[in-house]
Amino acid sequence: MKPAPFQYHAPKTIAETLDLLAQYGPDDGRVLAGGQSLVPTMAFRLARPKHLVDINGVAGLDRLVVENGRLCIGAGVRHSAFEKPVEDGPLGRLLASVVRHIAHHPIRARGTFCGSIAHADPASEWCAVAAALDAEMVAESKVSGTRTIRAKSFFEGIMATALHESELLREVRLPILPKGTYAGFAEYSRRAGDYAVAMAVTTYRLKNGVMSDTHVAVGGAEARPRRIAEAERMLIGRAPNLGTFQAAAHEARKAVDPLDDPSVSADYRRGVVRAMVIRALENATT
Ligand SMILES: Cc1cc2nc3c(=O)[nH]c(=O)nc-3n(C[C@H](O)[C@H](O)[C@H](O)COP(=O)(O)OP(=O)(O)OC[C@H]3O[C@@H](n4cnc5c(N)ncnc54)[C@H](O)[C@@H]3O)c2cc1C
C-alpha cells in the first residue's frame, strides 16, 4: 500500500526543525529520522501523519562525542556508527556487541539510535541499553524549552514515551562505564535480525572478588525495558559464578510481567528472560 497523503518539510537547522514541530506537532506532525519504523507503518496506513519533518538534512545532529563522562549521541547518528567501538572502553565494546543484533545491515545503515529510543518498541536493543545504563534523553522544543528525561521516566509503555508532540529528541547521553566494568548482552530471537523475544543487558564491577554497582535490565519481555532491582540485589556482594547468576536470573524471571501473544506466551517469555539474564552475565567482559 501507499501512505496516506502528507506534507513534507525538510528543515536545514535545529531552529527550523523546532519551529516546524511547534507548528505541526499538535496537528499530527512527526519527525522522520531513518524512516525504518515510521515509513513501513505509514505504508500499512497504521500511521497517517499529516506532516513529516525530515531531520536528515539538519546540520549538527550527527554529533557523537564523549563529553563530561557521557557519550552524547545526536538524533542523526545511525545504528551502524556503533559497529566499531565508538570509545575505547567497556561502553564502546558493549555497544558494538549489541548493534549486531539490530535488524540487517541496510536497516542499520539508515535507522538512527535516537529514532529507536523515540519509537520505543519494547524489543528495541538500544532501549534496553538505555534502561540498563540510566540514559539521559535530551528533549528540545520551542514551546517547552529543553529538558533531560531519565530512562526510567522516559519509557512509558509499548511505543509510548514521555516525549511531547512538539519535542525533538535531540540527543541521548550514556554514561561512560569506568575501566574494569563488566558489561554483557544476550538476546533470543527466532531468526537473526528478527525482533527479540527477550533480551538482557548487565553491568557490574568487581571489588575484592565480589560484585558491586550491579545493573540488570530486561527488554523485549515487558511493555517497556527496565532495570530489575530484585536481580541486581541478588548479585551485590557475591562472587561472579554460575550459581549466583542463576539466582539473579530466577529473581528476574519472577519479577517480570511478560507480554503474552498468540505466538509467544507469557510463560515462555519468563523462561527466556531467565536464560538471557544468565547469558548476559556470563558474556560480560571488561
Ligand atoms: C525489517 C526490520 C527489522 C527491524 N529489526 C529491528 C531490531 O531487531 N531491533 C530494533 O531495535 N529495531 C529494528 N528495526 C527498527 C529500526 O531499528 C529503526 O531504525 C528504529 O526503530 C527507528 O529508527 P529510525 O531512525 O528509522 O526512526 P523513524 O522510523 O524515522 O521514526 C520512528 C518514530 O520515532 C520518531 N522519531 C524518530 N527520531 C526522532 C527524534 N529525534 N525526535 C523525536 N521523534 C523521533 C518518529 O517520528 C517516529 O514516530 C527493524 C526495522 C525493520 C524495517
Short mmCIF file of C-alpha atoms and ligand atoms in Angstrom, two decimals:
data_model
loop_
_atom_site.label_atom_id
_atom_site.label_comp_id
_atom_site.label_asym_id
_atom_site.label_seq_id
_atom_site.Cartn_x
_atom_site.Cartn_y
_atom_site.Cartn_z
CA MET A 1 0.00 0.00 0.00
CA LYS A 2 0.99 3.62 -0.39
CA PRO A 3 1.00 6.03 2.55
CA ALA A 4 -1.90 8.43 3.06
CA PRO A 5 -1.13 11.94 1.74
CA PHE A 6 1.16 14.07 3.91
CA GLN A 7 3.03 17.35 3.71
CA TYR A 8 6.83 17.02 3.66
CA HIS A 9 9.14 19.52 5.39
CA ALA A 10 12.92 19.49 5.09
CA PRO A 11 14.50 21.87 7.62
CA LYS A 12 18.24 22.58 7.49
CA THR A 13 18.78 23.81 11.04
CA ILE A 14 17.70 22.74 14.53
CA ALA A 15 15.89 26.08 15.00
CA GLU A 16 13.83 25.49 11.82
CA THR A 17 13.08 21.93 12.98
CA LEU A 18 11.80 23.18 16.34
CA ASP A 19 9.67 25.85 14.58
CA LEU A 20 8.11 23.19 12.35
CA LEU A 21 7.48 20.82 15.26
CA ALA A 22 5.89 23.64 17.30
CA GLN A 23 3.61 24.41 14.35
CA TYR A 24 2.79 20.91 13.09
CA GLY A 25 3.45 18.58 16.06
CA PRO A 26 -0.01 19.22 17.56
CA ASP A 27 -1.54 18.78 14.05
CA ASP A 28 -0.30 15.18 13.72
CA GLY A 29 3.20 16.11 12.58
CA ARG A 30 6.03 13.58 13.08
CA VAL A 31 9.80 13.61 12.92
CA LEU A 32 11.21 11.50 10.07
CA ALA A 33 14.66 10.15 11.05
CA GLY A 34 15.88 6.91 9.42
CA GLY A 35 12.30 6.05 8.45
CA GLN A 36 12.90 2.35 9.18
CA SER A 37 9.94 2.13 11.56
CA LEU A 38 7.81 5.10 10.51
CA VAL A 39 7.76 4.51 6.74
CA PRO A 40 6.60 0.85 6.91
CA THR A 41 3.89 1.85 9.42
CA MET A 42 2.76 4.60 7.03
CA ALA A 43 2.82 2.20 4.10
CA PHE A 44 0.43 -0.08 6.01
CA ARG A 45 -1.59 3.03 6.95
CA LEU A 46 -1.23 2.17 10.61
CA ALA A 47 0.18 5.71 10.91
CA ARG A 48 -1.21 8.61 8.87
CA PRO A 49 0.74 11.69 9.93
CA LYS A 50 -0.35 14.88 8.18
CA HIS A 51 3.16 16.35 8.28
CA LEU A 52 6.63 14.82 8.18
CA VAL A 53 9.57 16.86 9.46
CA ASP A 54 12.60 15.20 7.87
CA ILE A 55 15.69 15.76 10.06
CA ASN A 56 18.15 14.03 7.70
CA GLY A 57 19.43 17.34 6.30
CA VAL A 58 19.68 19.13 9.65
CA ALA A 59 23.20 20.32 10.46
CA GLY A 60 24.71 19.29 13.80
CA LEU A 61 22.54 16.27 14.59
CA ASP A 62 25.27 13.76 13.74
CA ARG A 63 27.16 14.63 16.96
CA LEU A 64 28.78 11.57 18.54
CA VAL A 65 31.20 12.70 21.22
CA VAL A 66 32.38 11.95 24.74
CA GLU A 67 31.68 14.95 26.96
CA ASN A 68 31.66 15.24 30.76
CA GLY A 69 31.87 11.49 31.26
CA ARG A 70 29.00 10.77 28.88
CA LEU A 71 28.70 9.51 25.31
CA CYS A 72 26.44 12.04 23.55
CA ILE A 73 24.53 10.52 20.61
CA GLY A 74 22.83 13.07 18.34
CA ALA A 75 19.47 12.49 16.62
CA GLY A 76 21.17 11.87 13.26
CA VAL A 77 23.57 9.11 14.38
CA ARG A 78 22.83 5.81 12.60
CA HIS A 79 22.91 2.36 14.19
CA SER A 80 25.89 1.43 12.01
CA ALA A 81 28.05 4.08 13.71
CA PHE A 82 28.42 1.64 16.62
CA GLU A 83 29.68 -1.33 14.62
CA LYS A 84 33.22 -0.37 15.62
CA PRO A 85 33.68 0.71 19.25
CA VAL A 86 32.97 4.46 19.45
CA GLU A 87 35.04 4.79 22.61
CA ASP A 88 37.93 2.79 23.93
CA GLY A 89 36.33 1.20 26.99
CA PRO A 90 33.61 -1.21 28.15
CA LEU A 91 30.80 1.04 26.81
CA GLY A 92 32.22 1.14 23.27
CA ARG A 93 32.63 -2.64 23.30
CA LEU A 94 29.13 -3.22 24.74
CA LEU A 95 27.51 -1.06 22.02
CA ALA A 96 29.49 -2.83 19.30
CA SER A 97 28.30 -6.22 20.57
CA VAL A 98 24.67 -5.06 20.80
CA VAL A 99 24.39 -3.39 17.37
CA ARG A 100 24.94 -6.73 15.57
CA HIS A 101 21.53 -7.85 16.85
CA ILE A 102 19.61 -4.92 15.32
CA ALA A 103 17.86 -5.91 12.10
CA HIS A 104 20.07 -6.23 8.99
CA HIS A 105 22.82 -4.08 7.52
CA PRO A 106 20.69 -1.83 5.24
CA ILE A 107 18.40 -1.00 8.18
CA ARG A 108 21.39 -0.34 10.43
CA ALA A 109 22.86 1.97 7.80
CA ARG A 110 19.73 4.13 7.77
CA GLY A 111 17.96 3.78 11.15
CA THR A 112 19.08 6.03 13.98
CA PHE A 113 19.89 5.40 17.64
CA CYS A 114 17.58 8.23 18.78
CA GLY A 115 14.84 7.05 16.37
CA SER A 116 14.83 3.70 18.16
CA ILE A 117 14.61 5.42 21.53
CA ALA A 118 11.77 7.72 20.38
CA HIS A 119 9.92 4.82 18.75
CA ALA A 120 10.22 2.78 21.99
CA ASP A 121 9.50 -0.63 20.57
CA PRO A 122 9.68 -2.93 23.63
CA ALA A 123 12.03 -5.21 21.66
CA SER A 124 14.50 -2.45 20.76
CA GLU A 125 18.06 -3.27 21.76
CA TRP A 126 19.01 0.40 22.23
CA CYS A 127 16.02 0.93 24.53
CA ALA A 128 17.23 -1.96 26.72
CA VAL A 129 20.75 -0.47 26.80
CA ALA A 130 19.30 2.96 27.68
CA ALA A 131 17.29 1.43 30.53
CA ALA A 132 20.27 -0.56 31.85
CA LEU A 133 22.59 2.45 31.90
CA ASP A 134 20.05 5.03 33.13
CA ALA A 135 20.45 7.03 29.92
CA GLU A 136 19.51 10.69 29.75
CA MET A 137 17.26 11.77 26.88
CA VAL A 138 17.58 15.42 25.89
CA ALA A 139 14.28 16.71 24.51
CA GLU A 140 14.04 20.14 22.93
CA SER A 141 11.02 22.18 21.96
CA LYS A 142 10.25 25.78 21.01
CA VAL A 143 7.16 25.53 23.21
CA SER A 144 8.60 23.99 26.41
CA GLY A 145 12.38 24.51 26.12
CA THR A 146 14.98 21.83 26.83
CA ARG A 147 14.57 19.06 29.38
CA THR A 148 16.52 15.95 30.29
CA ILE A 149 14.50 12.82 30.96
CA ARG A 150 15.95 9.72 32.64
CA ALA A 151 15.26 6.36 31.01
CA LYS A 152 13.17 5.27 34.00
CA SER A 153 10.63 8.05 33.33
CA PHE A 154 11.07 8.16 29.55
CA PHE A 155 9.72 4.73 28.55
CA GLU A 156 6.03 4.62 29.39
CA GLY A 157 4.77 1.55 27.54
CA ILE A 158 4.58 -0.09 24.11
CA MET A 159 5.78 2.64 21.72
CA ALA A 160 4.85 5.25 24.31
CA THR A 161 7.33 7.75 25.75
CA ALA A 162 7.40 10.95 27.79
CA LEU A 163 8.18 12.98 24.62
CA HIS A 164 5.67 15.72 23.76
CA GLU A 165 4.41 16.15 20.21
CA SER A 166 6.41 19.36 19.64
CA GLU A 167 9.66 17.89 21.06
CA LEU A 168 12.71 16.74 19.16
CA LEU A 169 14.75 14.03 20.88
CA ARG A 170 17.93 15.94 20.21
CA GLU A 171 20.37 13.56 21.80
CA VAL A 172 20.75 10.61 24.15
CA ARG A 173 23.57 10.50 26.70
CA LEU A 174 25.01 7.26 28.03
CA PRO A 175 27.43 7.22 30.98
CA ILE A 176 30.96 6.15 30.11
CA LEU A 177 31.49 2.89 32.00
CA PRO A 178 34.58 3.09 34.21
CA LYS A 179 37.55 0.93 33.25
CA GLY A 180 37.13 -2.52 34.80
CA THR A 181 33.30 -2.54 34.47
CA TYR A 182 32.00 -5.88 33.22
CA ALA A 183 29.25 -5.45 30.59
CA GLY A 184 27.28 -8.15 28.80
CA PHE A 185 24.32 -8.56 26.45
CA ALA A 186 22.22 -11.51 25.31
CA GLU A 187 19.04 -11.82 23.31
CA TYR A 188 16.89 -14.53 21.87
CA SER A 189 15.07 -14.04 18.58
CA ARG A 190 13.73 -16.72 16.30
CA ARG A 191 15.89 -15.75 13.32
CA ALA A 192 18.93 -13.49 13.10
CA GLY A 193 17.74 -9.89 12.65
CA ASP A 194 14.22 -10.53 13.97
CA TYR A 195 12.81 -8.59 16.89
CA ALA A 196 13.78 -10.29 20.14
CA VAL A 197 11.52 -12.41 22.34
CA ALA A 198 13.57 -11.17 25.29
CA MET A 199 17.00 -9.71 25.97
CA ALA A 200 19.14 -8.72 28.93
CA VAL A 201 21.85 -6.12 29.47
CA THR A 202 24.03 -6.45 32.57
CA THR A 203 26.91 -4.50 34.06
CA TYR A 204 28.81 -4.87 37.31
CA ARG A 205 32.14 -4.01 38.91
CA LEU A 206 34.41 -6.35 40.86
CA LYS A 207 35.98 -5.36 44.18
CA ASN A 208 37.90 -7.96 46.19
CA GLY A 209 36.33 -10.70 44.09
CA VAL A 210 32.71 -9.68 44.71
CA MET A 211 30.24 -7.74 42.57
CA SER A 212 29.11 -4.15 43.17
CA ASP A 213 27.32 -1.43 41.19
CA THR A 214 25.17 -4.05 39.51
CA HIS A 215 22.75 -3.23 36.68
CA VAL A 216 20.40 -5.82 35.19
CA ALA A 217 17.89 -4.68 32.56
CA VAL A 218 15.41 -6.75 30.61
CA GLY A 219 13.95 -5.76 27.23
CA GLY A 220 11.52 -7.36 24.83
CA ALA A 221 9.65 -9.26 27.54
CA GLU A 222 7.52 -6.48 29.01
CA ALA A 223 5.79 -3.41 27.58
CA ARG A 224 8.89 -1.34 28.32
CA PRO A 225 12.51 -2.08 29.08
CA ARG A 226 13.56 -1.63 32.72
CA ARG A 227 16.10 -2.47 35.37
CA ILE A 228 15.17 -5.35 37.63
CA ALA A 229 16.14 -4.36 41.17
CA GLU A 230 15.45 -7.84 42.59
CA ALA A 231 18.06 -9.39 40.28
CA GLU A 232 20.58 -6.61 40.90
CA ARG A 233 20.33 -7.06 44.69
CA MET A 234 20.96 -10.79 44.35
CA LEU A 235 24.36 -10.10 42.73
CA ILE A 236 25.70 -7.49 45.16
CA GLY A 237 28.49 -8.70 47.45
CA ARG A 238 28.71 -12.10 45.76
CA ALA A 239 31.33 -13.69 43.54
CA PRO A 240 30.50 -13.87 39.82
CA ASN A 241 29.78 -17.56 39.31
CA LEU A 242 27.05 -19.63 37.68
CA GLY A 243 25.17 -20.25 40.95
CA THR A 244 24.91 -16.50 41.64
CA PHE A 245 23.93 -15.75 38.04
CA GLN A 246 21.19 -18.39 38.22
CA ALA A 247 19.87 -16.94 41.48
CA ALA A 248 19.71 -13.44 39.95
CA ALA A 249 18.06 -14.78 36.79
CA HIS A 250 15.48 -16.58 38.93
CA GLU A 251 14.61 -13.24 40.57
CA ALA A 252 14.28 -11.59 37.13
CA ARG A 253 12.02 -14.40 35.96
CA LYS A 254 9.73 -13.86 38.96
CA ALA A 255 9.79 -10.05 38.72
CA VAL A 256 8.75 -9.60 35.08
CA ASP A 257 5.18 -9.21 33.92
CA PRO A 258 5.66 -10.53 30.37
CA LEU A 259 3.76 -9.69 27.21
CA ASP A 260 1.51 -12.51 26.09
CA ASP A 261 0.61 -13.05 22.44
CA PRO A 262 -0.55 -15.96 20.30
CA SER A 263 2.96 -16.78 19.09
CA VAL A 264 4.89 -16.28 22.35
CA SER A 265 3.19 -16.98 25.66
CA ALA A 266 3.98 -15.04 28.84
CA ASP A 267 5.25 -18.20 30.49
CA TYR A 268 7.64 -18.94 27.63
CA ARG A 269 8.94 -15.37 27.78
CA ARG A 270 9.63 -15.74 31.51
CA GLY A 271 11.83 -18.73 30.74
CA VAL A 272 13.66 -16.77 28.04
CA VAL A 273 14.20 -13.86 30.45
CA ARG A 274 15.83 -16.24 32.92
CA ALA A 275 18.10 -17.71 30.23
CA MET A 276 19.05 -14.27 28.83
CA VAL A 277 19.99 -12.85 32.25
CA ILE A 278 22.30 -15.83 32.89
CA ARG A 279 23.81 -15.49 29.42
CA ALA A 280 24.33 -11.71 29.63
CA LEU A 281 26.11 -12.16 32.98
CA GLU A 282 28.22 -14.99 31.56
CA ASN A 283 29.03 -12.90 28.45
CA ALA A 284 30.08 -9.87 30.50
CA THR A 285 33.61 -8.78 29.73
CA THR A 286 35.63 -5.73 30.63
C1 LIG B 1 12.77 -5.41 8.83
C2 LIG B 1 13.10 -4.58 10.03
C3 LIG B 1 13.70 -5.19 11.12
C4 LIG B 1 14.00 -4.43 12.25
N1 LIG B 1 14.60 -5.06 13.30
C5 LIG B 1 14.91 -4.34 14.41
C6 LIG B 1 15.55 -4.94 15.53
O1 LIG B 1 15.86 -6.13 15.53
N2 LIG B 1 15.80 -4.15 16.61
C7 LIG B 1 15.47 -2.82 16.64
O2 LIG B 1 15.72 -2.14 17.65
N3 LIG B 1 14.90 -2.21 15.58
C8 LIG B 1 14.61 -2.94 14.48
N4 LIG B 1 14.03 -2.28 13.42
C9 LIG B 1 13.69 -0.85 13.52
C10 LIG B 1 14.90 0.04 13.21
O3 LIG B 1 15.90 -0.14 14.18
C11 LIG B 1 14.54 1.53 13.19
O4 LIG B 1 15.64 2.16 12.64
C12 LIG B 1 14.26 2.21 14.51
O5 LIG B 1 13.24 1.60 15.24
C13 LIG B 1 13.73 3.63 14.32
O6 LIG B 1 14.73 4.48 13.93
P1 LIG B 1 14.54 5.41 12.66
O7 LIG B 1 15.67 6.37 12.71
O8 LIG B 1 14.40 4.57 11.45
O9 LIG B 1 13.18 6.20 13.04
P2 LIG B 1 11.90 6.55 12.15
O10 LIG B 1 11.33 5.34 11.55
O11 LIG B 1 12.20 7.70 11.26
O12 LIG B 1 10.95 7.09 13.33
C14 LIG B 1 10.38 6.20 14.26
C15 LIG B 1 9.49 7.02 15.22
O13 LIG B 1 10.31 7.81 16.09
C16 LIG B 1 10.05 9.21 15.90
N5 LIG B 1 11.36 9.86 15.92
C17 LIG B 1 12.48 9.45 15.27
N6 LIG B 1 13.51 10.23 15.59
C18 LIG B 1 13.05 11.16 16.47
C19 LIG B 1 13.64 12.24 17.17
N7 LIG B 1 14.95 12.51 17.07
N8 LIG B 1 12.86 13.00 17.99
C20 LIG B 1 11.53 12.72 18.12
N9 LIG B 1 10.92 11.70 17.49
C21 LIG B 1 11.67 10.93 16.68
C22 LIG B 1 9.35 9.31 14.56
O14 LIG B 1 8.50 10.44 14.49
C23 LIG B 1 8.56 8.00 14.53
O15 LIG B 1 7.38 8.14 15.29
C24 LIG B 1 13.71 -3.03 12.27
C25 LIG B 1 13.13 -2.40 11.16
C26 LIG B 1 12.83 -3.18 10.04
C27 LIG B 1 12.21 -2.49 8.86
#
